[in-house]
Amino acid sequence: YDLDDEPETTDLKEMAPDQILKAGGVDPRTHYLVQVNADGSQTSYKDKGDQPIKMKCPRMKFISVLNGPTPVS
């Protein structure tokens, strides 16, 4: 699978969103996971950090999203 365009690997058949974030070095206390589906739609796992996701091929794509307001510079 990919997290934020970085390749990651697992032998697990299921992973929780928080596990995926942690494996990619992202803090699940400050971020949540979004799955980018093959058709371009997105599935949010906000407030669902322990919900199992079935890991499958072809390569799944995920992005991390910062919780809370985005600072303006």
mmCIF file of C-alpha atoms in Angstrom:
data_model
loop_
_atom_site.group_PDB
_atom_site.id
_atom_site.type_symbol
_atom_site.label_atom_id
_atom_site.label_comp_id
_atom_site.label_asym_id
_atom_site.label_seq_id
_atom_site.Cartn_x
_atom_site.Cartn_y
_atom_site.Cartn_z
ATOM 1 C CA TYR A 1 0.000 0.000 0.000
ATOM 2 C CA ASP A 2 0.987 3.650 -0.274
ATOM 3 C CA LEU A 3 0.721 6.261 2.469
ATOM 4 C CA ASP A 4 1.217 9.852 1.330
ATOM 5 C CA ASP A 5 2.775 8.559 -1.921
ATOM 6 C CA GLU A 6 5.356 6.527 0.015
ATOM 7 C CA PRO A 7 5.347 2.734 -0.467
ATOM 8 C CA GLU A 8 4.701 0.620 2.622
ATOM 9 C CA THR A 9 4.351 -3.168 2.943
ATOM 10 C CA THR A 10 2.502 -5.540 5.236
ATOM 11 C CA ASP A 11 1.824 -9.244 5.547
ATOM 12 C CA LEU A 12 -1.331 -8.560 7.550
ATOM 13 C CA LYS A 13 -4.727 -9.291 6.009
ATOM 14 C CA GLU A 14 -6.296 -6.421 7.985
ATOM 15 C CA MET A 15 -4.908 -3.218 9.478
ATOM 16 C CA ALA A 16 -6.561 -0.489 11.501
ATOM 17 C CA PRO A 17 -6.204 3.109 10.268
ATOM 18 C CA ASP A 18 -4.077 4.006 13.309
ATOM 19 C CA GLN A 19 -1.746 1.060 12.541
ATOM 20 C CA ILE A 20 -1.303 2.300 8.961
ATOM 21 C CA LEU A 21 -0.504 5.819 10.159
ATOM 22 C CA LYS A 22 1.984 4.593 12.778
ATOM 23 C CA ALA A 23 3.711 2.299 10.247
ATOM 24 C CA GLY A 24 4.255 5.351 8.050
ATOM 25 C CA GLY A 25 5.626 7.464 10.897
ATOM 26 C CA VAL A 26 2.474 9.597 11.247
ATOM 27 C CA ASP A 27 0.986 10.351 14.679
ATOM 28 C CA PRO A 28 -2.652 9.115 14.824
ATOM 29 C CA ARG A 29 -3.312 11.566 17.670
ATOM 30 C CA THR A 30 -2.851 14.484 15.273
ATOM 31 C CA HIS A 31 -3.867 12.894 11.957
ATOM 32 C CA TYR A 32 -6.537 10.620 10.551
ATOM 33 C CA LEU A 33 -6.502 8.287 7.553
ATOM 34 C CA VAL A 34 -8.298 8.690 4.225
ATOM 35 C CA GLN A 35 -8.364 5.943 1.597
ATOM 36 C CA VAL A 36 -8.215 7.046 -2.033
ATOM 37 C CA ASN A 37 -10.310 4.538 -3.978
ATOM 38 C CA ALA A 38 -9.604 3.361 -7.536
ATOM 39 C CA ASP A 39 -12.391 5.581 -8.919
ATOM 40 C CA GLY A 40 -10.896 8.657 -7.216
ATOM 41 C CA SER A 41 -13.490 8.807 -4.433
ATOM 42 C CA GLN A 42 -12.295 8.947 -0.839
ATOM 43 C CA THR A 43 -13.206 7.020 2.303
ATOM 44 C CA SER A 44 -12.493 8.858 5.558
ATOM 45 C CA TYR A 45 -11.528 6.985 8.716
ATOM 46 C CA LYS A 46 -11.810 10.065 10.948
ATOM 47 C CA ASP A 47 -12.812 8.920 14.457
ATOM 48 C CA LYS A 48 -12.539 5.288 13.243
ATOM 49 C CA GLY A 49 -8.902 4.626 14.110
ATOM 50 C CA ASP A 50 -9.512 1.041 15.207
ATOM 51 C CA GLN A 51 -11.878 -0.026 12.399
ATOM 52 C CA PRO A 52 -10.266 -2.936 10.492
ATOM 53 C CA ILE A 53 -9.466 -2.363 6.809
ATOM 54 C CA LYS A 54 -9.055 -5.423 4.594
ATOM 55 C CA MET A 55 -5.676 -5.057 2.896
ATOM 56 C CA LYS A 56 -5.814 -6.175 -0.724
ATOM 57 C CA CYS A 57 -4.130 -5.968 -4.106
ATOM 58 C CA PRO A 58 -3.700 -4.057 -6.268
ATOM 59 C CA ARG A 59 -1.835 -1.536 -4.176
ATOM 60 C CA MET A 60 -4.143 0.470 -1.904
ATOM 61 C CA LYS A 61 -3.617 4.229 -1.576
ATOM 62 C CA PHE A 62 -4.001 6.202 1.641
ATOM 63 C CA ILE A 63 -3.333 9.777 2.700
ATOM 64 C CA SER A 64 -2.936 11.256 6.168
ATOM 65 C CA VAL A 65 -4.977 14.340 7.037
ATOM 66 C CA LEU A 66 -4.207 16.728 9.882
ATOM 67 C CA ASN A 67 -6.919 16.908 12.554
ATOM 68 C CA GLY A 68 -8.193 20.352 13.420
ATOM 69 C CA PRO A 69 -7.776 23.700 11.708
ATOM 70 C CA THR A 70 -4.986 24.250 9.220
ATOM 71 C CA PRO A 71 -2.704 27.113 10.252
ATOM 72 C CA VAL A 72 -2.648 30.085 7.903
ATOM 73 C CA SER A 73 0.762 31.571 7.152
#
